[in-house]
Every structure is written in structure tokens, then in C-alpha cells.
mmCIF file of C-alpha atoms in Angstrom:
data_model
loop_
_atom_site.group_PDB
_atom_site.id
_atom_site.type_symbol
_atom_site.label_atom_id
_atom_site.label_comp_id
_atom_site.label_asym_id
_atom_site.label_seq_id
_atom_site.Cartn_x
_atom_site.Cartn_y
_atom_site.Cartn_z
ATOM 1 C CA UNK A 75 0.000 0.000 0.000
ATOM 2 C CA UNK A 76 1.506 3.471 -0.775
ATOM 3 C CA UNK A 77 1.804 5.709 2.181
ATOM 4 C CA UNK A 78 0.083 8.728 0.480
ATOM 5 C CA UNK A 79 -3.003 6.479 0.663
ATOM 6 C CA UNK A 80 -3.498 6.770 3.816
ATOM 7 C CA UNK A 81 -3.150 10.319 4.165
ATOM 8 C CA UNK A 82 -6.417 12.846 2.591
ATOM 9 C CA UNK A 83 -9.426 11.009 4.458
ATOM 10 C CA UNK A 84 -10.637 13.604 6.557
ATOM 11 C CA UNK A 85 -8.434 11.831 9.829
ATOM 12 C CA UNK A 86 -5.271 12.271 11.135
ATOM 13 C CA UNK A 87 -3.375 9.395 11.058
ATOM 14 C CA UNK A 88 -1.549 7.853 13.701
ATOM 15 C CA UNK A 89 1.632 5.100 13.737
ATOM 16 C CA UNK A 90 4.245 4.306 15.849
ATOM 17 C CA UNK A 91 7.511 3.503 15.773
ATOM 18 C CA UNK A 92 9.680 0.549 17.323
ATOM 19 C CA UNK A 93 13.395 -0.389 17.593
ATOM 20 C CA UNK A 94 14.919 -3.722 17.469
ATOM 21 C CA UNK A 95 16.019 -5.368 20.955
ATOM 22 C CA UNK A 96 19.028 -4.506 22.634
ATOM 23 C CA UNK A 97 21.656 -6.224 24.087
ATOM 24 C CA UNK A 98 20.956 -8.516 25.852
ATOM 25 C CA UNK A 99 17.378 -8.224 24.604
ATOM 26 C CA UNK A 100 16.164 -11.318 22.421
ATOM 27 C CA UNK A 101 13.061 -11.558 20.323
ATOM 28 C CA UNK A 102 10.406 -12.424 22.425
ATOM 29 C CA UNK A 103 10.887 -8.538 23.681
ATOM 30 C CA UNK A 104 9.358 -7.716 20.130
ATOM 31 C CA UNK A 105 6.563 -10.216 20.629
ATOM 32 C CA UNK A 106 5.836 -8.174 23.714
ATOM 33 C CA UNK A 107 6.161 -4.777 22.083
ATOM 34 C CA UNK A 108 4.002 -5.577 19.686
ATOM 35 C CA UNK A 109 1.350 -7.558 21.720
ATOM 36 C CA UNK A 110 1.063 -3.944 23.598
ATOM 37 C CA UNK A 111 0.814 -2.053 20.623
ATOM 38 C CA UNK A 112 -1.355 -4.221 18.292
ATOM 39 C CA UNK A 113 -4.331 -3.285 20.340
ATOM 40 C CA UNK A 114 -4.010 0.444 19.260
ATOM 41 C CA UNK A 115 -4.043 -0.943 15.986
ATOM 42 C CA UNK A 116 -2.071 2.004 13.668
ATOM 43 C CA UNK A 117 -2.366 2.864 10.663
ATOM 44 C CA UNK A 118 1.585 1.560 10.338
ATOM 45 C CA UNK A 119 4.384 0.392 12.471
ATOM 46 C CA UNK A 120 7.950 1.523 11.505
ATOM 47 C CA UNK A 121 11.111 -0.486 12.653
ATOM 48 C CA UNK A 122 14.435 1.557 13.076
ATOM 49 C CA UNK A 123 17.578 0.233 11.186
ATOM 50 C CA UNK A 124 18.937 -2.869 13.778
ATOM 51 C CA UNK A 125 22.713 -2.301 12.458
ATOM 52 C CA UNK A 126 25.544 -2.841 14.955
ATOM 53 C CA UNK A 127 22.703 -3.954 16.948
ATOM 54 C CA UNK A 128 22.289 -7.116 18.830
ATOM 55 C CA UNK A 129 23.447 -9.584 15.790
ATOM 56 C CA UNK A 130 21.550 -12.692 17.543
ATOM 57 C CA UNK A 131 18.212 -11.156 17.234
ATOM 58 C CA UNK A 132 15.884 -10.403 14.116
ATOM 59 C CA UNK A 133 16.901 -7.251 11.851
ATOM 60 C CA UNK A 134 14.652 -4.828 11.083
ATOM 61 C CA UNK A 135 13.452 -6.471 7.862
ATOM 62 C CA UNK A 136 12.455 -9.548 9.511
ATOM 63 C CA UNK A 137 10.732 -7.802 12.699
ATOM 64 C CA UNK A 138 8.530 -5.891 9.350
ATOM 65 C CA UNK A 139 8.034 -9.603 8.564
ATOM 66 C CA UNK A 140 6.291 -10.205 11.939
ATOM 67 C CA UNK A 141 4.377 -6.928 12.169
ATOM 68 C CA UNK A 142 3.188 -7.681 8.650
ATOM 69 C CA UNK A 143 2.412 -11.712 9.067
ATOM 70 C CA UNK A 144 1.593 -12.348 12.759
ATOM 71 C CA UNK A 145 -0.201 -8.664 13.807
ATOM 72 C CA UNK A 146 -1.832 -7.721 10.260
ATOM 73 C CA UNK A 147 -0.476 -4.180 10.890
ATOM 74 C CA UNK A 148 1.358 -2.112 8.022
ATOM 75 C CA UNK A 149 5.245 -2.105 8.062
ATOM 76 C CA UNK A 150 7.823 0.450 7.464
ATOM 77 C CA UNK A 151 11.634 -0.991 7.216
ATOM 78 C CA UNK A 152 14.173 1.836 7.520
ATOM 79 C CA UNK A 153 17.205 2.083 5.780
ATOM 80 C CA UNK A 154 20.086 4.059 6.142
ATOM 81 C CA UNK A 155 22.986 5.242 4.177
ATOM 82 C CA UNK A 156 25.179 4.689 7.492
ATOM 83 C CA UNK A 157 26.624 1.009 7.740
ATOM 84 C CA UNK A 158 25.806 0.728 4.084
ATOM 85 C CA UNK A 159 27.080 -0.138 0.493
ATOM 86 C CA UNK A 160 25.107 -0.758 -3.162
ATOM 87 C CA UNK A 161 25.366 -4.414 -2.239
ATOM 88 C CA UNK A 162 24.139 -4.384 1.141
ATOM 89 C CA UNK A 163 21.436 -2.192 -0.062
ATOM 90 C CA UNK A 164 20.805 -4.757 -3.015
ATOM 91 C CA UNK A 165 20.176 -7.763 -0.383
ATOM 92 C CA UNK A 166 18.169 -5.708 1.839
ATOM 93 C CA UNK A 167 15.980 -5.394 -1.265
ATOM 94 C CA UNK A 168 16.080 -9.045 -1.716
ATOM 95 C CA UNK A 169 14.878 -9.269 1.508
ATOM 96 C CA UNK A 170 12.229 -6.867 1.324
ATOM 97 C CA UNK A 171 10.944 -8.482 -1.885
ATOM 98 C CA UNK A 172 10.724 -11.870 -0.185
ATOM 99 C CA UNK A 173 8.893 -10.263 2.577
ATOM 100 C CA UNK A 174 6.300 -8.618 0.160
ATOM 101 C CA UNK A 175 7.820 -5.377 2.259
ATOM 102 C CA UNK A 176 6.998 -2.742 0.252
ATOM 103 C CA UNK A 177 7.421 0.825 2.663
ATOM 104 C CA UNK A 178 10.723 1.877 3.298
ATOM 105 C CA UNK A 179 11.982 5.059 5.227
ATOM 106 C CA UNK A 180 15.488 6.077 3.509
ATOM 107 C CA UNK A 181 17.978 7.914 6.220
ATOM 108 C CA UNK A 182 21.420 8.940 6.409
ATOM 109 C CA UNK A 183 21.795 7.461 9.879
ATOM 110 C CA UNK A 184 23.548 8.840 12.483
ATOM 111 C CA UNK A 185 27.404 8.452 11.551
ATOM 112 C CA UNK A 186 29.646 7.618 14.752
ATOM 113 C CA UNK A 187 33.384 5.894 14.738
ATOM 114 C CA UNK A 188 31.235 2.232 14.625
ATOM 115 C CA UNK A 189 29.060 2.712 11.876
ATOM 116 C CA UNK A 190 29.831 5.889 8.689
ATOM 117 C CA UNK A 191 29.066 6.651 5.458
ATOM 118 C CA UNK A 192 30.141 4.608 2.239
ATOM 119 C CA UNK A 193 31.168 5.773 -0.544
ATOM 120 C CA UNK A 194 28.040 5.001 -2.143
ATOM 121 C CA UNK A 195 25.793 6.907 -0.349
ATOM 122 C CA UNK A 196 26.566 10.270 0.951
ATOM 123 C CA UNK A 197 22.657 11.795 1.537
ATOM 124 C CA UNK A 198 19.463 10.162 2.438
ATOM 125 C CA UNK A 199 18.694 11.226 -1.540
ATOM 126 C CA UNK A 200 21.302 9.155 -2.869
ATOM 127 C CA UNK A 201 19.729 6.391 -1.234
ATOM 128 C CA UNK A 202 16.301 7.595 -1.913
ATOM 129 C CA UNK A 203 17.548 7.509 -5.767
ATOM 130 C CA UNK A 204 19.214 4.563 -5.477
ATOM 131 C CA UNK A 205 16.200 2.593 -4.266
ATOM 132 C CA UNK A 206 14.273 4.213 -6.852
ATOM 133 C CA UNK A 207 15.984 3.446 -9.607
ATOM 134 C CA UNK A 208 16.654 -0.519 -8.536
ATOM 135 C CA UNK A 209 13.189 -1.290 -6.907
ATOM 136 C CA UNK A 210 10.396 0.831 -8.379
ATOM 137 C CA UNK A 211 7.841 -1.043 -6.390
ATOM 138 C CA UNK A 212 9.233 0.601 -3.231
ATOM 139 C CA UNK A 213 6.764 3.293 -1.880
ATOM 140 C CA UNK A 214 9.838 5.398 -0.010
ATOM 141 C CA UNK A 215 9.280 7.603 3.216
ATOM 142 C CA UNK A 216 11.867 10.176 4.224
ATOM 143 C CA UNK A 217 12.528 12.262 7.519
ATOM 144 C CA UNK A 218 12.237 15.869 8.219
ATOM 145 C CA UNK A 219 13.303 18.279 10.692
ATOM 146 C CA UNK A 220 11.390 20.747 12.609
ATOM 147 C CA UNK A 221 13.798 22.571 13.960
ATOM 148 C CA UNK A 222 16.618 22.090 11.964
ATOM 149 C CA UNK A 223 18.599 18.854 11.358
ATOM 150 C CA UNK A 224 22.083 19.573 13.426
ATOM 151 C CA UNK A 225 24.440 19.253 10.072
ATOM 152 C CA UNK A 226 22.672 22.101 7.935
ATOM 153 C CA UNK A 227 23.544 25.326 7.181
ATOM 154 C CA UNK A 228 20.304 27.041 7.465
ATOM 155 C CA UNK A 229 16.566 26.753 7.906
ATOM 156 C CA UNK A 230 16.333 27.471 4.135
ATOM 157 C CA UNK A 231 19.081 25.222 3.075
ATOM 158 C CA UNK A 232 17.424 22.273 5.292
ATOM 159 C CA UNK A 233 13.680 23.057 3.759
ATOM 160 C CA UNK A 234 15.379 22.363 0.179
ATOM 161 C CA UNK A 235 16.852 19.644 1.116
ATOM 162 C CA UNK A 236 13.716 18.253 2.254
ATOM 163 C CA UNK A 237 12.141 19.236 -0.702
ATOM 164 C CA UNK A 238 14.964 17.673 -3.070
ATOM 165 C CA UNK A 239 14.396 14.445 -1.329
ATOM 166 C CA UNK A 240 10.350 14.572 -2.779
ATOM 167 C CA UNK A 241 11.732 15.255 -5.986
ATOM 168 C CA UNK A 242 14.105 12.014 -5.655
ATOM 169 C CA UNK A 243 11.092 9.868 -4.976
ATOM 170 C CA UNK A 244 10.228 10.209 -1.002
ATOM 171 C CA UNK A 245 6.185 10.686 -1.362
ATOM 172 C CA UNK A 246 5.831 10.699 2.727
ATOM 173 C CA UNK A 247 7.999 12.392 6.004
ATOM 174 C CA UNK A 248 7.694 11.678 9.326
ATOM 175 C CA UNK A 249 9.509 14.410 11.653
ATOM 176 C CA UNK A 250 11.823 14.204 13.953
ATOM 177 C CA UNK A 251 10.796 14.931 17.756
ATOM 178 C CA UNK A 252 10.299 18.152 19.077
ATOM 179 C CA UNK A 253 8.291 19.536 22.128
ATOM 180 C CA UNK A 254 6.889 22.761 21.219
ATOM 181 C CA UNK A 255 4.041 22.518 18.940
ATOM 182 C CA UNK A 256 4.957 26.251 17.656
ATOM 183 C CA UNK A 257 8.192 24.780 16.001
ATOM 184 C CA UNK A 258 6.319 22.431 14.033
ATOM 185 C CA UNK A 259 3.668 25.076 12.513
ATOM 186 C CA UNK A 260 6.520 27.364 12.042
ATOM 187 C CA UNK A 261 8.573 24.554 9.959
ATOM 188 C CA UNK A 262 5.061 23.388 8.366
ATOM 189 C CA UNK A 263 4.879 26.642 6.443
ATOM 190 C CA UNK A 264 7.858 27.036 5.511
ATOM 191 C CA UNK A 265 6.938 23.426 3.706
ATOM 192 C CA UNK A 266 4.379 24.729 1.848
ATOM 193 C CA UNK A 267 5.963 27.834 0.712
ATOM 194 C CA UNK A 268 8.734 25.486 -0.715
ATOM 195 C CA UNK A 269 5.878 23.525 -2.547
ATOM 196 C CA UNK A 270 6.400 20.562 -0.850
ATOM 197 C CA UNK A 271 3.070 18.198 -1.332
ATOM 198 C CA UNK A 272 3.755 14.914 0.477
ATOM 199 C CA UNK A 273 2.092 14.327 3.929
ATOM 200 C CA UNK A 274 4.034 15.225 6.714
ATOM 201 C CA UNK A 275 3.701 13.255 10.010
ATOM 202 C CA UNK A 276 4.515 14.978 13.615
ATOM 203 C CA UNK A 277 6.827 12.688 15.666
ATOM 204 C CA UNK A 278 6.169 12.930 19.056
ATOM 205 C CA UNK A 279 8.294 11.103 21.498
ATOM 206 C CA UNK A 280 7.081 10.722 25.313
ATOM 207 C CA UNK A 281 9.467 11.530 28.044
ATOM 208 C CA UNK A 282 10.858 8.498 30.059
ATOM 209 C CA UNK A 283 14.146 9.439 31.513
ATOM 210 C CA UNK A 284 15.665 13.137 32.206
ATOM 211 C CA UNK A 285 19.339 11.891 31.425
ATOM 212 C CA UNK A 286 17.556 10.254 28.318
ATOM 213 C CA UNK A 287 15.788 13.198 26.332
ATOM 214 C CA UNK A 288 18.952 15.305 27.360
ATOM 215 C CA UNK A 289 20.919 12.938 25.494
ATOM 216 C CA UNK A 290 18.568 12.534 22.420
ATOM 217 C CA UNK A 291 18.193 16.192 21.983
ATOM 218 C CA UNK A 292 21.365 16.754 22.168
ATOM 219 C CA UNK A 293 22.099 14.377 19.593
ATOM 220 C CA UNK A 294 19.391 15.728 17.212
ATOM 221 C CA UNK A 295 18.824 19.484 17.751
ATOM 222 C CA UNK A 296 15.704 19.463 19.225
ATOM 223 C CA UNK A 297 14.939 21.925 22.342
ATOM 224 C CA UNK A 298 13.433 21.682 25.376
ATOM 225 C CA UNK A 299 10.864 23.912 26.102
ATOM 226 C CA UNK A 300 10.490 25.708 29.615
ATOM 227 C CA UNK A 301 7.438 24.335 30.477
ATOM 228 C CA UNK A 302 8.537 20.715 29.719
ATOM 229 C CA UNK A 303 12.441 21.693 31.582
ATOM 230 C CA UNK A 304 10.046 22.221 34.613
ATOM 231 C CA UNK A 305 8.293 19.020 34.867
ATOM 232 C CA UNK A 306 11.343 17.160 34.309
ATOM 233 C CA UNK A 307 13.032 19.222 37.143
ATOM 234 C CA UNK A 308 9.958 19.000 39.257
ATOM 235 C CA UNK A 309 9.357 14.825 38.935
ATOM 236 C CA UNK A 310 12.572 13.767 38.067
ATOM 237 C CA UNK A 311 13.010 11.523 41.496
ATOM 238 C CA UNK A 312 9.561 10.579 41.604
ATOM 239 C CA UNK A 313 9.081 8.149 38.887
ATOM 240 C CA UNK A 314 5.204 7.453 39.048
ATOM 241 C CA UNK A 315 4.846 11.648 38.928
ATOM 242 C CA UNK A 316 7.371 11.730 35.986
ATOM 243 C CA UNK A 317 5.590 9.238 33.895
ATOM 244 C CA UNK A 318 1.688 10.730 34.351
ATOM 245 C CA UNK A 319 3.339 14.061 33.986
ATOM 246 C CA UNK A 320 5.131 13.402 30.929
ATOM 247 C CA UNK A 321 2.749 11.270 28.893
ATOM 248 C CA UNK A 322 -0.077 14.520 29.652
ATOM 249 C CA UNK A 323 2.557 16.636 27.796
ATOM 250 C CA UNK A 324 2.596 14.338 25.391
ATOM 251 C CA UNK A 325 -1.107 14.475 25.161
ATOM 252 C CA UNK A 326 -1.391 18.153 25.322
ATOM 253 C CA UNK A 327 0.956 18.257 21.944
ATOM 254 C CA UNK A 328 -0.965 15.610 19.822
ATOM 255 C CA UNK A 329 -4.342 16.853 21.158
ATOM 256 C CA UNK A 330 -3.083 20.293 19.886
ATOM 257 C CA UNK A 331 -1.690 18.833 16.862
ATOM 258 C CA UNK A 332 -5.028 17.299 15.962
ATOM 259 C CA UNK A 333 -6.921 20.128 16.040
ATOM 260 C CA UNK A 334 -4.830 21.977 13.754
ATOM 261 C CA UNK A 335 -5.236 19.391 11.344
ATOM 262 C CA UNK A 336 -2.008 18.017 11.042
ATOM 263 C CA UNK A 337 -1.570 14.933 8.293
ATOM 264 C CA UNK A 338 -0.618 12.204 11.178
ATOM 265 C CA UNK A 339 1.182 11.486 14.117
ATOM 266 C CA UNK A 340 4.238 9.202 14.654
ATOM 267 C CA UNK A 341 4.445 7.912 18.106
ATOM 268 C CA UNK A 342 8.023 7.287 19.133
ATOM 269 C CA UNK A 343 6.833 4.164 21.346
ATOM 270 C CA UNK A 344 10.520 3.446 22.497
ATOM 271 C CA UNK A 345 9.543 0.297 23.116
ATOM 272 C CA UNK A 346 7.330 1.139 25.835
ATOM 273 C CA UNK A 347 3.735 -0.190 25.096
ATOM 274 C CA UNK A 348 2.034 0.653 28.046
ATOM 275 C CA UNK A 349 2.846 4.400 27.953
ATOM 276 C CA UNK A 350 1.852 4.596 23.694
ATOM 277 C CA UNK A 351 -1.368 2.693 24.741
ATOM 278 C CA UNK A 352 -2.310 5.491 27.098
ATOM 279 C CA UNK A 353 -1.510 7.909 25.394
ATOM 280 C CA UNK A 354 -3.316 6.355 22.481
ATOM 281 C CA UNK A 355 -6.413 6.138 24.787
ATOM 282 C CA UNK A 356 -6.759 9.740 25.329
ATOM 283 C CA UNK A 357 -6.416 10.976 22.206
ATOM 284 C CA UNK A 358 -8.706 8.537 19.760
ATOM 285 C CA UNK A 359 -11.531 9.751 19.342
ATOM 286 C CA UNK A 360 -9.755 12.822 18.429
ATOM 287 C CA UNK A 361 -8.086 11.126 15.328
#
């Protein structure tokens, strides 16, 4: 099913996102991701990229395998240019094809001493192109960045990029996370002014850990607001507080999102079933 399909119906749609287990994780922790999630039942379920990850467990592709077979829910394998070569890129397809995996998102990756970039592929476009040009069949999903991915030069600069990546092939882009709903209305129209016309979903990641969203924004330029620094200040060393305080911010944004009509929303589960499933909860009817 192309992405764009689900998009234009008068609803916003909703999906989540999942990672492949951890060290020393093994695959029964998906089972039990997905047995949380599967009762939400989203629109799609997209699997992060399980290189360098723990080797004993199922990659990505075959996790999209499961979501697709055993659950009946849409899958979204990611690929990234990081960790990867034309041949590696040329099994994954294989893979895919085996699979009857047909939704892809295409990302640079985050580049660290482990895992860089190839030769091959420089920019989530030259992989975008790439899978274009060698599986047609592929409907491809890209990322975007609210505020800003960390390696551009400008707001401008990272709005045509985004917009050179639809022309490559990407008909779909999920966002990265950010906390202040203003950001994403800001970067939203700056999308349209470009001429950009594929849906664009909000990701929204709930808070579980101070020392973790400190480290993830970090990582990908996105800022904390003051009234979210003040809850995790407030309820950091009361964990019960934290949670209910965090996943009603996180229900604030999408309730906010919602009613500004936005094209979907992209859960960042990390994992963590019970937390998506509330939020979930509050929010449906909404969708």
C-alpha cells in the first residue's frame, strides 16, 4: 500500500515507531512490544535500522516480517545510508521483496566511529535515488526536521533539502521529535511555501528518563521547552509523577496537533507499550 493512501481522508493518522532489541534483549521482547501495541491498531508500524545492533536477534526487515504476518499491521523498514554499500542495499531489497515489504523510510543514519558513510551513499537522496531506480515497487518515506537537522547550514538550506528528497522519490515524512508545537507550525509553512506536497507526520516522542531526552536532543537538535524543563526538574526523582506528567505533555501536543489538522502522528513508542497505549487512549476519538 503506498503511504500517500493513507493520508487525505478527513483523519489524522496515527503510527508508531519501534526499535529492534538490545543487548541482551532477544526476540520475544518484540513479541511483547508488539502484543502492547497491536491493540491500538495504527495505521503503520515503523522499525528503526537494527545495524551494529544485537546480531543474535531479528533485523529490522524480519521484525517488518512479523508486524506484517503475525499482527496484520502495516510495516515500514528503515534504511540508512550509514553502515551501508550498493550491495548491502541490493540484499536488503532481496529481503524486502521476499517479505512482500513494500514501505521503506530512507535515512542517512547517524554516523559515529562504529558505523559511517560509504562511498556510495553520501545523503538520504542518494539512497532515496538509489532505491528508486533498482526497486520501483518501493513506496519510499523520508525524515524531516522541525527545527533544523544539526548538520545544515540554514533553515532554508534544510527546507530544500527536504524538498529535493520529494523530488528524488520520497512521497511521505515523518519528523523528527520536538516539544513545542509552535516549532512544528513554524517549519510546516515554511513546507508549503517550498511547494512541498507529500504528507508530513509529527513525531512525538514521550518523556521516560531526564538523562535520556537530554541525550537525544542533544544528539538531534531538538529543544526543550520551559514548560517541559520544569516538569522534568519538578518529577525527576519521583518516577510514578514523571511518567503521568510526561505522557499529559505528550497528550497536550498531539491533542493540539489534531486540532490543527495536522496529516498524522508518529508515536516514538521506544519500546514502551504501556505508555503509547495510554496515550493512544486519550487521544482517539480525536483522530
Amino acid at each position: 500500500m503506498q503511504m500517500k493512501g493513507l493520508f487525505n481522508n478527513g483523519h489524522t493518522t496515527f503510527s508508531i515507531e519501534i526499535f529492534p532489541p538490545k543487548k541482551p534483549g532477544t526476540i520475544e521482547d518484540v513479541y511483547t512490544t508488539l502484543d502492547g501495541l497491536s491493540n491500538i491498531n495504527p495505521s503503520f508500524i515503523s522499525c528503526t535500522y537494527g545495524a551494529g545492533g544485537n546480531s543474535g536477534d531479528a533485523t529490522t526487515i524480519d521484525i517488518c516480517s512479523i508486524i506484517k504476518e503475525k499482527y496484520g499491521i502495516l510495516p515500514i523498514a528503515h534504511l540508512t545510508c550509514v553502515g551501508n554499500t550498493k550491495e548491502t542495499i541490493d540484499e536488503a531489497i532481496r529481503k524486502l521483496d521476499e517479505a512482500s515489504i513494500t514501505n521503506v523510510l530512507a535515512l542517512r543514519g547517524d554516523i559515529s566511529e562504529r558505523a559511517g558513510l560509504s562511498e556510495d551513499f553520501k545523503h538520504a537522496s542518494d539512497l532515496i535515488v538509489y532505491l528508486k531506480e533498482k526497486a520501483p515497487q518501493l513506496n519510499i518515506s523520508a525524515a524531516c526536521y522541525p527545527e533544523v537537522h544539526p548538520d545544515s547550514e540554514s533553515v532554508v538550506s534544510d527546507i530544500l533539502y527536504m524538498k529535493q528528497k520529494e523530488e528524488c522519490g520520497a512521497e511521505h515524512f515523518m519528523s523528527q521529535l520536538f516539544f513545542d508545537n509552535e516549532d512544528f507550525y513554524s517549519f510546516w509553512e515554511k513546507t508549503q511555501i517550498a511547494g512541498i506536497k507529500s504528507p508530513i507526520e509529527a513525531g512525538i516522542m514521550p518523556v521516560t528518563s531526564k538523562a535520556g531526552i537530554l541525550r537525544m536532543v542533544s544528539m538531534c537538535g531538538a529543544s526543550i521547552p520551559k514548560k517541559l524543563s520544569r516538569i522534568l526538574n519538578k518529577y525527576e526523582n519521583n518516577p510514578q509523577a514523571f511518567s503521568d506528567a510526561c505522557i499529559a505533555y505528550a497528550i497536550d501536543q498531539i491533542s493540539d496537533l489534531v486540532a490543527n489538522d495536522v496529516d498524522g502522528i508518529h508515536l516514538y513508542s521506544m519500546n514502551k507499550p504501556e505508555a503509547a497505549q495510554r496515550i493512544y487512549n486519550a487521544v482517539k476519538n480525536l483522530l
